Amino acid sequence: MTTASVTGIFSERAIRRARLGSGLIIFIFVLLHLSNHALGLISLHAADKARHLFLATWRNPAGTAVLYASVLIHMGLVLRAIYMRRSLVMPKGETAQIVLGLLIPLLLIDHVIGTRIAHELYGYIDDYETVVEQLWIRNPANGARQVLGVIAVWFHGCIGIHFWLRYRPWYAGSAPLLLALAILVPVLSVLGFVEMGRTLADPSYQLTTNPYEVNLNAHYLHDPEVRARIATVRAGLYGAFSASLLLVVVARARRRLKERLDQVTVHYPGGEVIRVPRGFTVLEASRLGGLPHYSVCGGKGQCSTCRVQILGDYESLPTPDKMEQTTLKRINAGPDVRLACQLRPDRDVAVAPLLVPAVETLPANSQETSPGREREIAVLFVDIRHFTTLTETRLPFDVVFLLNRYFAIIGKAVEQAGGRLDKFIGDGAMALFGLGTAPEEACRQALTAAAAIVAEIEKLAAELADELTLPLRIAIGIHTGPAVVGTMGYGRVRSMTAIGDTVNVASRLESAAKEFEAAIVISEPVATLSGADLSGIESREISVRGRALPLKVYVIPREKAAEPLEGKD
């Protein structure tokens, strides 16, 4: 988590972009370097030939400036991010990325000194024959350390790439291929290193290094004065990194000491009260208090899954920055809704998370079972009215028969309209539309499915009229908006579903249809996006739990519900 954004080149968005851009440059360098190692599976000569192209890219003045500037910028911004985090309680993926990132300098400083720095200062010839001989034959412990360094830097980069791309629409389809590449690249690289080491260890191998290079490298490796200077460089690099890390730790400790004297209280609907230092975000408060709280994007303000409603005076809280305003505007949030990852209350505050985890045993400091991503969808709820009265005098087998006929009607209507049947809940059902279409089309699909359901239920009611004590009637509610869609559940009981305020409102509209003795109740956003002609259809305003303002809805009676609503001319 980060502090409130400022403007200009030092805004939080600009800093994140700098961290991402520098990380991508380093990742490209590592990808090319490991690919070069993998050519060792062909031959030592092939790897060394490709090395000349690699060096032409990165050891010219421009390549050197870009690479080392990226390294310094990325390391500096990573240390800044560690300092800016008010809490080090975080999901496992974020923890792994930070830990691997901090291990990389410790594992690779010696390798950088023994190749690039030695080459620049003393003309050391760091070709594959020389480097592999040092790591495989003369000092295998350093070779093993180098392998660990390769794995750490590669998977640190892969985690960062995953966090960056995971909510792109195309990423889910490309993920298997990217995962295969993420595994193959370091494996082939290590195998190439091993093969080159075995080649050099073979007594029949003839060294190709010329005497001049051998003497030059021997001077570097055995001259006491040169080794003393290299030791000074090594101490300087390790000391600089250690001092930077220590500075962050001391700064955090100093800030924590001051914060103990200046705290705010965050109140939650379940009665939980969590005290945190002023400057903490509401999301950090939830994590510190062990409360499950969605944060799909990792607290970067790029999604709205952590949003909360402010219970009380919301106008006196710090105003949202530009990034938070953009996200809230995208979901049409009310003025009392804020992003928990960006809101840093400067006074006591009461909040209600709007996306409550579906699994109560969700670990508080982890991401949800399957984070999925936020989509604009339409949600349809349908339920049988007076179901208990209808079935209380019937045999259990008869009830099952009735429900199966009813569920078949719903499933067929939803699938034919282009939707996805999410779940059956008792005598009710929930369906999703828009998983692969635009919101406008999703709303039209939901209305088509609703009309088909009503029409078929009318036929079923006429067929069973003599057997039922009451007429068979249903109630349908439809709403559209953003929801988190993903595979959720526990163990083997997992399925794709949607959660969020949109789902809750759709369920409320289904209840409203029962209250109004109507067949279908749709929200104003559904009517607007679908372009349906609702002239002559009654409209009302209803209150919805969790919303400060009433919601305008259209109440469609049974007489008109079975007819598809035509679009406006």
Coordinates of C-alpha atoms in Angstrom, one line a residue:
M1 CA 0.0 0.0 0.0
T2 CA 1.1 3.5 -0.7
T3 CA 0.4 7.0 0.5
A4 CA -2.0 9.4 -1.2
S5 CA -0.9 10.3 -4.6
V6 CA 0.7 13.6 -5.5
T7 CA 0.7 15.2 -8.9
G8 CA 3.3 15.3 -11.6
I9 CA 6.1 12.9 -12.2
F10 CA 6.1 11.8 -8.6
S11 CA 2.5 10.7 -8.5
E12 CA 1.8 7.2 -7.2
R13 CA 0.8 6.2 -10.7
A14 CA 4.0 7.5 -12.2
I15 CA 6.1 5.7 -9.5
R16 CA 4.3 2.5 -10.2
R17 CA 4.9 2.8 -13.9
A18 CA 8.6 3.5 -13.3
R19 CA 8.8 0.4 -11.1
L20 CA 7.0 -1.7 -13.7
G21 CA 9.0 -0.3 -16.6
S22 CA 12.4 -0.8 -14.9
G23 CA 11.3 -4.3 -13.9
L24 CA 10.4 -5.2 -17.4
I25 CA 13.8 -4.1 -18.7
I26 CA 15.5 -6.2 -16.1
F27 CA 13.2 -9.1 -17.0
I28 CA 14.0 -8.9 -20.7
F29 CA 17.8 -8.9 -19.8
V30 CA 17.3 -12.0 -17.6
L31 CA 15.2 -13.7 -20.3
L32 CA 17.9 -13.2 -22.9
H33 CA 20.7 -14.2 -20.5
L34 CA 18.9 -17.4 -19.4
S35 CA 18.1 -18.2 -23.1
N36 CA 21.8 -17.8 -23.8
H37 CA 22.6 -20.3 -21.0
A38 CA 20.1 -22.8 -22.5
L39 CA 22.1 -22.9 -25.7
G40 CA 24.7 -24.8 -23.7
L41 CA 22.5 -27.8 -24.3
I42 CA 23.7 -27.6 -27.9
S43 CA 27.3 -26.9 -27.2
L44 CA 29.6 -24.6 -25.4
H45 CA 30.6 -23.1 -28.7
A46 CA 27.0 -22.3 -29.6
A47 CA 26.4 -20.6 -26.2
D48 CA 29.5 -18.5 -26.6
K49 CA 28.5 -17.5 -30.2
A50 CA 25.1 -16.2 -29.0
R51 CA 26.9 -14.4 -26.1
H52 CA 28.4 -12.0 -28.6
L53 CA 25.0 -10.9 -29.7
F54 CA 23.9 -10.6 -26.1
L55 CA 26.9 -8.4 -25.2
A56 CA 26.3 -6.3 -28.3
T57 CA 22.9 -5.4 -26.9
W58 CA 23.8 -4.8 -23.2
R59 CA 27.5 -3.8 -23.1
N60 CA 27.3 -0.8 -25.4
P61 CA 27.0 2.6 -23.7
A62 CA 23.2 2.9 -24.3
G63 CA 22.4 -0.7 -23.2
T64 CA 24.6 -0.3 -20.1
A65 CA 22.9 3.0 -19.1
V66 CA 19.4 1.6 -19.6
L67 CA 20.2 -1.6 -17.7
Y68 CA 21.9 -0.2 -14.7
A69 CA 19.6 2.8 -14.4
S70 CA 16.7 0.2 -14.4
V71 CA 18.4 -1.8 -11.7
L72 CA 19.0 1.2 -9.4
I73 CA 15.4 2.6 -10.0
H74 CA 13.8 -0.7 -9.4
M75 CA 15.7 -1.5 -6.3
G76 CA 15.1 2.0 -4.9
L77 CA 11.4 1.9 -5.6
V78 CA 11.1 -1.6 -4.1
L79 CA 12.8 -0.4 -0.9
R80 CA 10.5 2.6 -1.0
A81 CA 7.5 0.3 -1.3
I82 CA 8.6 -1.7 1.7
Y83 CA 8.9 1.5 3.7
M84 CA 5.5 2.8 2.5
R85 CA 3.7 -0.3 3.6
R86 CA 2.2 0.4 6.9
S87 CA 1.7 -3.3 7.5
L88 CA 3.8 -6.3 6.4
V89 CA 0.8 -8.5 6.7
M90 CA 0.0 -9.4 3.1
P91 CA -1.0 -12.3 0.8
K92 CA 1.5 -15.1 0.2
G93 CA 2.2 -14.1 -3.4
E94 CA 3.2 -10.6 -2.5
T95 CA 5.3 -11.9 0.4
A96 CA 7.1 -14.3 -2.0
Q97 CA 7.8 -11.5 -4.5
I98 CA 9.3 -9.2 -1.8
V99 CA 11.4 -12.0 -0.2
L100 CA 12.8 -13.2 -3.5
G101 CA 13.5 -9.6 -4.5
L102 CA 15.6 -9.0 -1.3
L103 CA 17.5 -12.3 -1.9
I104 CA 18.5 -11.4 -5.4
P105 CA 21.3 -8.9 -4.6
L106 CA 22.7 -11.3 -2.0
L107 CA 22.9 -14.2 -4.5
L108 CA 24.1 -12.3 -7.5
I109 CA 26.4 -9.5 -6.4
D110 CA 29.4 -11.9 -6.5
H111 CA 28.5 -13.0 -10.0
V112 CA 28.2 -9.4 -11.2
I113 CA 31.5 -8.5 -9.7
G114 CA 33.2 -11.6 -11.3
T115 CA 31.9 -10.9 -14.8
R116 CA 30.8 -7.3 -15.7
I117 CA 32.8 -5.3 -13.1
A118 CA 36.0 -7.5 -13.5
H119 CA 35.7 -7.1 -17.2
E120 CA 35.3 -3.3 -17.1
L121 CA 38.1 -2.7 -14.5
Y122 CA 40.6 -5.3 -15.5
G123 CA 39.7 -6.6 -18.9
Y124 CA 38.8 -10.0 -17.5
I125 CA 37.5 -12.3 -20.3
D126 CA 34.2 -13.6 -18.9
D127 CA 33.3 -16.0 -21.7
Y128 CA 31.3 -19.2 -21.0
E129 CA 34.5 -21.3 -20.9
T130 CA 36.0 -19.2 -18.2
V131 CA 32.9 -18.6 -16.1
V132 CA 31.6 -22.1 -16.2
E133 CA 35.1 -23.5 -15.3
Q134 CA 35.1 -21.2 -12.2
L135 CA 31.6 -22.2 -11.1
W136 CA 31.6 -25.9 -12.0
I137 CA 35.1 -27.1 -11.5
R138 CA 37.0 -24.6 -9.2
N139 CA 34.1 -23.5 -6.9
P140 CA 31.0 -25.7 -7.1
A141 CA 29.5 -24.0 -4.1
N142 CA 29.4 -20.7 -6.0
G143 CA 27.9 -22.6 -8.9
A144 CA 25.0 -23.9 -6.7
R145 CA 24.6 -20.3 -5.4
Q146 CA 24.4 -19.1 -9.0
V147 CA 21.6 -21.6 -9.7
L148 CA 19.6 -20.4 -6.7
G149 CA 20.2 -16.8 -7.9
V150 CA 18.8 -17.7 -11.4
I151 CA 15.7 -19.3 -9.9
A152 CA 15.1 -16.3 -7.5
V153 CA 15.5 -13.6 -10.1
W154 CA 13.4 -15.4 -12.6
F155 CA 10.4 -16.2 -10.4
H156 CA 10.5 -12.8 -8.8
G157 CA 10.0 -11.4 -12.3
C158 CA 7.4 -14.0 -13.2
I159 CA 5.3 -13.0 -10.1
G160 CA 5.5 -9.4 -11.0
I161 CA 4.4 -10.1 -14.6
H162 CA 1.5 -12.2 -13.2
F163 CA 0.4 -9.4 -10.9
W164 CA 0.6 -7.0 -13.9
L165 CA -1.3 -9.1 -16.4
R166 CA -3.7 -11.3 -14.4
Y167 CA -6.8 -9.2 -15.0
R168 CA -6.3 -8.6 -18.7
P169 CA -9.2 -10.2 -20.7
W170 CA -6.8 -12.4 -22.7
Y171 CA -4.6 -13.5 -19.8
A172 CA -6.7 -16.5 -18.7
G173 CA -6.5 -18.1 -22.2
S174 CA -2.8 -17.5 -22.4
A175 CA -1.9 -18.5 -18.9
P176 CA -1.1 -22.2 -19.6
L177 CA 1.4 -21.2 -22.3
L178 CA 3.0 -18.5 -20.2
L179 CA 3.2 -21.0 -17.2
A180 CA 4.9 -23.5 -19.4
L181 CA 7.5 -20.9 -20.6
A182 CA 8.0 -19.7 -17.0
I183 CA 9.0 -23.3 -16.0
L184 CA 10.9 -24.2 -19.2
V185 CA 13.2 -21.1 -19.3
P186 CA 15.0 -21.6 -15.9
V187 CA 15.0 -25.4 -16.3
L188 CA 16.6 -25.2 -19.8
S189 CA 19.0 -22.6 -18.5
V190 CA 20.2 -24.7 -15.6
L191 CA 20.5 -27.8 -17.8
G192 CA 22.6 -25.8 -20.3
F193 CA 24.9 -24.7 -17.4
V194 CA 25.2 -28.3 -16.2
E195 CA 25.9 -29.6 -19.8
M196 CA 28.6 -27.0 -20.2
G197 CA 30.1 -27.9 -16.9
R198 CA 30.2 -31.6 -17.8
T199 CA 31.8 -30.7 -21.1
L200 CA 34.6 -28.7 -19.4
A201 CA 35.2 -31.5 -16.8
D202 CA 35.7 -34.0 -19.5
P203 CA 39.5 -34.6 -19.8
S204 CA 39.2 -34.9 -23.6
Y205 CA 38.0 -31.4 -23.9
Q206 CA 40.5 -29.0 -25.4
L207 CA 40.5 -25.4 -24.1
T208 CA 40.0 -22.9 -26.9
T209 CA 41.1 -19.8 -24.9
N210 CA 44.3 -18.2 -26.4
P211 CA 47.4 -17.7 -24.2
Y212 CA 46.9 -13.9 -24.0
E213 CA 43.4 -14.4 -22.5
V214 CA 44.7 -17.1 -20.1
N215 CA 47.4 -14.7 -18.8
L216 CA 45.0 -11.8 -18.5
N217 CA 42.5 -13.8 -16.5
A218 CA 45.3 -15.3 -14.4
H219 CA 46.5 -11.8 -13.5
Y220 CA 43.0 -10.9 -12.3
L221 CA 42.5 -14.2 -10.4
H222 CA 45.9 -14.3 -8.6
D223 CA 47.2 -10.8 -8.3
P224 CA 46.9 -9.8 -4.5
E225 CA 46.5 -6.1 -5.3
V226 CA 43.7 -6.8 -7.8
R227 CA 42.0 -9.2 -5.4
A228 CA 42.2 -6.6 -2.6
R229 CA 40.5 -4.0 -4.9
I230 CA 37.8 -6.4 -5.9
A231 CA 37.2 -7.2 -2.2
T232 CA 36.8 -3.5 -1.6
V233 CA 34.2 -3.3 -4.4
R234 CA 32.4 -6.4 -3.0
A235 CA 32.3 -4.9 0.5
G236 CA 31.0 -1.7 -0.9
L237 CA 28.2 -3.3 -2.8
Y238 CA 27.1 -5.6 0.0
G239 CA 27.5 -2.6 2.4
A240 CA 25.4 -0.3 0.3
F241 CA 22.6 -2.8 0.0
S242 CA 22.7 -3.7 3.7
A243 CA 22.8 -0.1 4.7
S244 CA 19.8 0.7 2.4
L245 CA 17.8 -2.2 3.9
L246 CA 18.8 -1.2 7.4
L247 CA 17.8 2.4 6.7
V248 CA 14.3 1.2 5.7
V249 CA 14.0 -1.0 8.8
V250 CA 15.1 1.9 11.1
A251 CA 12.8 4.3 9.3
R252 CA 9.8 1.9 9.8
A253 CA 10.7 1.4 13.4
R254 CA 10.9 5.1 14.0
R255 CA 7.6 5.7 12.3
R256 CA 5.9 2.9 14.2
L257 CA 7.1 4.4 17.5
K258 CA 5.5 7.7 16.6
E259 CA 2.3 6.1 15.3
R260 CA 1.7 4.4 18.6
L261 CA 0.9 7.8 20.0
D262 CA -1.4 8.7 17.2
Q263 CA -4.0 6.1 16.3
V264 CA -7.5 6.0 14.8
T265 CA -10.3 3.4 15.3
V266 CA -12.0 1.5 12.5
H267 CA -15.4 0.1 13.3
Y268 CA -17.0 -2.8 11.3
P269 CA -20.6 -4.0 11.0
G270 CA -19.9 -7.2 13.0
G271 CA -18.9 -5.2 16.0
E272 CA -15.1 -5.5 15.4
V273 CA -13.1 -2.5 16.5
I274 CA -9.5 -2.2 15.2
R275 CA -7.1 0.5 16.2
V276 CA -4.4 1.4 13.8
P277 CA -1.8 4.2 13.5
R278 CA -3.0 7.3 11.6
G279 CA -2.0 6.9 8.0
F280 CA -3.0 3.2 7.7
T281 CA -5.5 2.3 5.1
V282 CA -8.8 0.6 5.9
L283 CA -7.6 -2.5 4.1
E284 CA -4.5 -2.6 6.2
A285 CA -6.7 -2.3 9.3
S286 CA -8.7 -5.3 8.1
R287 CA -5.6 -7.3 7.6
L288 CA -4.1 -6.4 10.9
G289 CA -7.3 -7.3 12.6
G290 CA -7.6 -10.7 10.9
L291 CA -10.8 -9.8 9.0
P292 CA -11.3 -11.2 5.5
H293 CA -11.3 -8.3 3.0
Y294 CA -11.3 -8.7 -0.8
S295 CA -8.4 -6.9 -2.6
V296 CA -8.1 -8.4 -6.0
C297 CA -5.5 -6.0 -7.4
G298 CA -3.3 -6.3 -4.2
G299 CA -4.3 -2.8 -2.8
K300 CA -3.2 -0.7 -5.8
G301 CA -6.5 1.0 -6.4
Q302 CA -6.9 -0.6 -9.8
C303 CA -10.1 -2.6 -8.9
S304 CA -13.0 -1.9 -6.6
T305 CA -13.3 -5.2 -4.8
C306 CA -12.1 -3.7 -1.5
R307 CA -14.7 -0.9 -1.5
V308 CA -16.5 0.0 1.7
Q309 CA -19.4 2.2 2.5
I310 CA -18.8 4.9 5.1
L311 CA -21.3 4.7 7.9
G312 CA -21.6 8.2 9.1
D313 CA -20.0 11.5 8.1
Y314 CA -18.1 10.7 4.9
E315 CA -17.5 14.3 3.8
S316 CA -14.9 15.1 6.5
L317 CA -12.6 12.2 5.4
P318 CA -9.6 12.9 3.2
T319 CA -10.8 13.4 -0.4
P320 CA -10.0 10.5 -2.8
D321 CA -7.0 11.1 -5.1
K322 CA -7.3 11.0 -8.9
M323 CA -6.7 7.3 -9.2
E324 CA -9.3 6.4 -6.6
Q325 CA -11.8 8.9 -8.2
T326 CA -11.3 7.2 -11.6
T327 CA -12.0 3.7 -10.2
L328 CA -15.1 4.9 -8.2
K329 CA -16.5 6.8 -11.2
R330 CA -16.1 3.6 -13.3
I331 CA -18.4 1.7 -11.0
N332 CA -20.8 4.6 -10.5
A333 CA -20.2 4.5 -6.7
G334 CA -22.1 6.8 -4.4
P335 CA -20.4 9.6 -2.5
D336 CA -20.3 7.4 0.7
V337 CA -18.3 4.6 -1.0
R338 CA -14.5 4.5 -0.9
L339 CA -11.7 2.1 -1.7
A340 CA -10.4 0.5 1.4
C341 CA -6.9 0.3 0.0
Q342 CA -6.7 4.0 -0.6
L343 CA -8.7 5.5 2.2
R344 CA -6.4 6.6 5.1
P345 CA -8.8 7.9 7.7
D346 CA -7.6 10.8 9.9
R347 CA -10.2 10.2 12.5
D348 CA -12.3 7.3 13.9
V349 CA -14.5 5.8 11.2
A350 CA -17.2 3.2 10.7
V351 CA -17.2 1.2 7.5
A352 CA -19.1 -1.7 5.9
P353 CA -17.2 -3.8 3.3
L354 CA -19.5 -4.1 0.2
L355 CA -18.0 -7.3 -1.1
V356 CA -18.2 -9.8 1.7
P357 CA -16.2 -13.0 1.2
A358 CA -18.5 -15.9 0.3
V359 CA -16.3 -18.3 2.3
E360 CA -16.2 -17.4 6.0
T361 CA -13.1 -19.4 6.6
L362 CA -11.1 -17.4 4.0
P363 CA -7.7 -16.6 5.5
A364 CA -7.6 -13.0 6.4
N365 CA -4.1 -12.4 4.9
S366 CA -4.6 -14.2 1.6
Q367 CA -6.3 -13.6 -1.6
E368 CA -9.7 -15.2 -2.1
T369 CA -10.0 -18.8 -3.3
S370 CA -9.9 -17.7 -6.9
P371 CA -9.7 -13.9 -7.3
G372 CA -11.3 -13.9 -10.8
R373 CA -11.8 -10.4 -12.0
E374 CA -14.4 -7.7 -12.0
R375 CA -16.9 -7.7 -14.9
E376 CA -19.9 -5.7 -15.9
I377 CA -22.7 -8.3 -15.9
A378 CA -26.4 -8.7 -15.5
V379 CA -27.7 -11.0 -12.7
L380 CA -31.1 -12.6 -12.7
F381 CA -32.8 -14.1 -9.6
V382 CA -35.9 -16.2 -9.9
D383 CA -38.0 -17.8 -7.1
I384 CA -41.4 -19.6 -6.7
R385 CA -43.9 -17.6 -4.8
H386 CA -45.6 -19.3 -1.8
F387 CA -43.5 -22.5 -2.4
T388 CA -44.0 -23.8 1.1
T389 CA -47.8 -23.6 0.8
L390 CA -47.7 -25.1 -2.6
T391 CA -45.8 -28.2 -1.5
E392 CA -46.8 -28.8 2.1
T393 CA -49.5 -31.3 1.3
R394 CA -47.5 -33.1 -1.5
L395 CA -45.3 -36.2 -1.3
P396 CA -41.6 -35.6 -1.4
F397 CA -41.3 -37.3 -4.8
D398 CA -43.9 -35.0 -6.2
V399 CA -42.0 -32.0 -4.9
V400 CA -38.8 -33.2 -6.5
F401 CA -40.7 -33.8 -9.8
L402 CA -42.1 -30.2 -9.7
L403 CA -38.7 -28.7 -8.9
N404 CA -37.0 -30.6 -11.7
R405 CA -39.6 -29.4 -14.2
Y406 CA -39.2 -25.9 -12.9
F407 CA -35.4 -26.0 -13.0
A408 CA -35.4 -27.4 -16.5
I409 CA -37.5 -24.5 -17.7
I410 CA -35.1 -22.0 -16.1
G411 CA -31.9 -23.7 -17.3
K412 CA -33.2 -24.0 -20.9
A413 CA -34.4 -20.4 -21.0
V414 CA -31.1 -19.0 -19.6
E415 CA -28.9 -21.1 -21.9
Q416 CA -30.9 -20.3 -25.0
A417 CA -30.7 -16.6 -24.2
G418 CA -26.9 -16.8 -23.9
G419 CA -26.5 -16.7 -20.2
R420 CA -24.9 -19.0 -17.6
L421 CA -26.9 -20.8 -14.9
D422 CA -25.0 -20.1 -11.7
K423 CA -26.8 -22.0 -9.0
F424 CA -30.0 -23.3 -7.6
I425 CA -30.9 -22.2 -4.1
G426 CA -33.8 -24.1 -2.7
D427 CA -36.7 -23.2 -5.0
G428 CA -34.7 -20.3 -6.4
A429 CA -32.1 -19.9 -9.1
M430 CA -29.4 -17.4 -10.0
A431 CA -28.2 -16.8 -13.6
L432 CA -25.4 -14.6 -15.0
F433 CA -25.3 -12.8 -18.3
G434 CA -22.5 -10.8 -19.9
L435 CA -19.6 -13.1 -19.2
G436 CA -18.5 -12.9 -22.8
T437 CA -20.7 -10.0 -24.1
A438 CA -21.1 -6.3 -23.6
P439 CA -23.4 -5.0 -20.8
E440 CA -26.0 -3.9 -23.2
E441 CA -26.3 -7.3 -24.8
A442 CA -26.2 -8.9 -21.3
C443 CA -29.3 -6.9 -20.2
R444 CA -31.2 -7.9 -23.4
Q445 CA -30.3 -11.5 -22.9
A446 CA -31.5 -11.4 -19.3
L447 CA -34.9 -9.8 -20.3
T448 CA -35.3 -12.5 -23.1
A449 CA -34.6 -15.3 -20.6
A450 CA -37.0 -13.8 -18.1
A451 CA -39.8 -13.6 -20.6
A452 CA -39.2 -17.2 -21.7
I453 CA -39.3 -18.4 -18.1
V454 CA -42.6 -16.6 -17.4
A455 CA -44.1 -18.0 -20.6
E456 CA -43.0 -21.6 -19.9
I457 CA -44.1 -21.4 -16.2
E458 CA -47.5 -20.3 -17.3
K459 CA -47.7 -23.5 -19.4
L460 CA -46.5 -25.6 -16.5
A461 CA -49.1 -23.9 -14.2
A462 CA -51.9 -24.7 -16.6
E463 CA -50.7 -28.3 -16.8
L464 CA -50.6 -28.8 -13.0
A465 CA -53.6 -26.5 -12.2
D466 CA -55.7 -29.4 -10.9
E467 CA -52.9 -30.8 -8.7
L468 CA -51.8 -27.6 -7.0
T469 CA -53.5 -25.8 -4.1
L470 CA -52.4 -22.4 -5.4
P471 CA -51.6 -21.1 -8.9
L472 CA -47.9 -21.6 -9.8
R473 CA -46.3 -18.1 -9.9
I474 CA -42.7 -16.9 -9.9
A475 CA -40.9 -13.7 -9.1
I476 CA -37.8 -12.5 -11.1
G477 CA -35.4 -9.7 -10.3
I478 CA -32.7 -8.4 -12.7
H479 CA -29.9 -5.9 -12.1
T480 CA -26.7 -5.0 -13.8
G481 CA -23.4 -3.6 -12.7
P482 CA -19.9 -4.7 -11.7
A483 CA -19.3 -7.9 -9.9
V484 CA -16.3 -10.1 -9.1
V485 CA -16.6 -13.3 -11.2
G486 CA -14.4 -16.2 -10.6
T487 CA -14.1 -19.8 -9.5
M488 CA -14.8 -19.9 -5.8
G489 CA -15.5 -22.5 -3.2
Y490 CA -13.6 -25.0 -0.9
G491 CA -12.0 -28.2 -1.8
R492 CA -13.9 -30.1 -4.5
V493 CA -17.0 -27.9 -4.0
R494 CA -15.9 -25.1 -6.4
S495 CA -17.8 -23.4 -9.2
M496 CA -17.8 -20.2 -11.1
T497 CA -20.0 -17.6 -9.5
A498 CA -20.3 -13.9 -9.0
I499 CA -20.3 -11.8 -5.8
G500 CA -20.8 -8.2 -5.0
D501 CA -23.3 -5.4 -4.6
T502 CA -24.8 -6.2 -8.1
V503 CA -25.8 -9.7 -7.0
N504 CA -27.2 -8.4 -3.7
V505 CA -29.4 -5.9 -5.5
A506 CA -30.7 -8.4 -8.0
S507 CA -31.7 -10.6 -5.1
R508 CA -33.5 -7.7 -3.5
L509 CA -35.4 -7.0 -6.7
E510 CA -36.6 -10.6 -6.8
S511 CA -38.0 -10.0 -3.3
A512 CA -39.5 -6.7 -4.4
A513 CA -41.3 -8.6 -7.2
K514 CA -43.0 -10.7 -4.6
E515 CA -43.9 -7.6 -2.5
F516 CA -45.5 -5.9 -5.6
E517 CA -47.3 -9.1 -6.7
A518 CA -45.4 -8.7 -10.0
A519 CA -43.7 -11.3 -12.3
I520 CA -40.5 -9.3 -13.0
V521 CA -38.8 -6.3 -11.4
I522 CA -35.8 -4.7 -13.3
S523 CA -33.6 -1.9 -12.2
E524 CA -33.3 1.4 -14.2
P525 CA -29.7 0.5 -15.4
V526 CA -31.1 -2.7 -17.0
A527 CA -33.9 -0.8 -18.7
T528 CA -31.4 1.9 -20.0
L529 CA -28.7 -0.5 -21.3
S530 CA -31.2 -2.9 -22.9
G531 CA -33.0 -0.1 -24.7
A532 CA -36.3 -1.8 -23.8
D533 CA -39.6 0.1 -24.4
L534 CA -41.1 0.4 -21.0
S535 CA -43.9 2.8 -21.9
G536 CA -46.9 1.8 -19.8
I537 CA -44.8 0.0 -17.3
E538 CA -45.0 1.2 -13.7
S539 CA -41.9 2.5 -12.1
R540 CA -41.2 2.8 -8.4
E541 CA -38.3 3.7 -6.1
I542 CA -37.2 1.1 -3.5
S543 CA -34.6 1.2 -0.7
V544 CA -31.7 -1.3 -1.0
R545 CA -29.6 -2.3 2.0
G546 CA -26.1 -0.8 1.7
R547 CA -27.2 2.0 -0.6
A548 CA -27.7 5.6 0.6
L549 CA -30.1 6.5 -2.2
P550 CA -33.2 4.7 -3.4
L551 CA -33.1 2.7 -6.6
K552 CA -35.6 3.3 -9.4
V553 CA -37.1 0.0 -10.7
Y554 CA -39.7 -1.0 -13.3
V555 CA -42.5 -3.4 -12.2
I556 CA -43.7 -5.7 -14.9
P557 CA -47.0 -7.4 -14.2
R558 CA -47.7 -11.1 -15.1
E559 CA -49.9 -10.1 -18.0
K560 CA -47.0 -8.4 -19.8
A561 CA -44.1 -10.4 -18.5
A562 CA -44.3 -13.3 -21.0
E563 CA -43.9 -10.9 -23.9
P564 CA -40.3 -9.9 -24.8
L565 CA -39.8 -6.2 -24.3
E566 CA -39.1 -4.6 -27.7
G567 CA -36.4 -2.0 -28.1
K568 CA -37.1 1.6 -28.6
D569 CA -37.2 2.9 -32.1

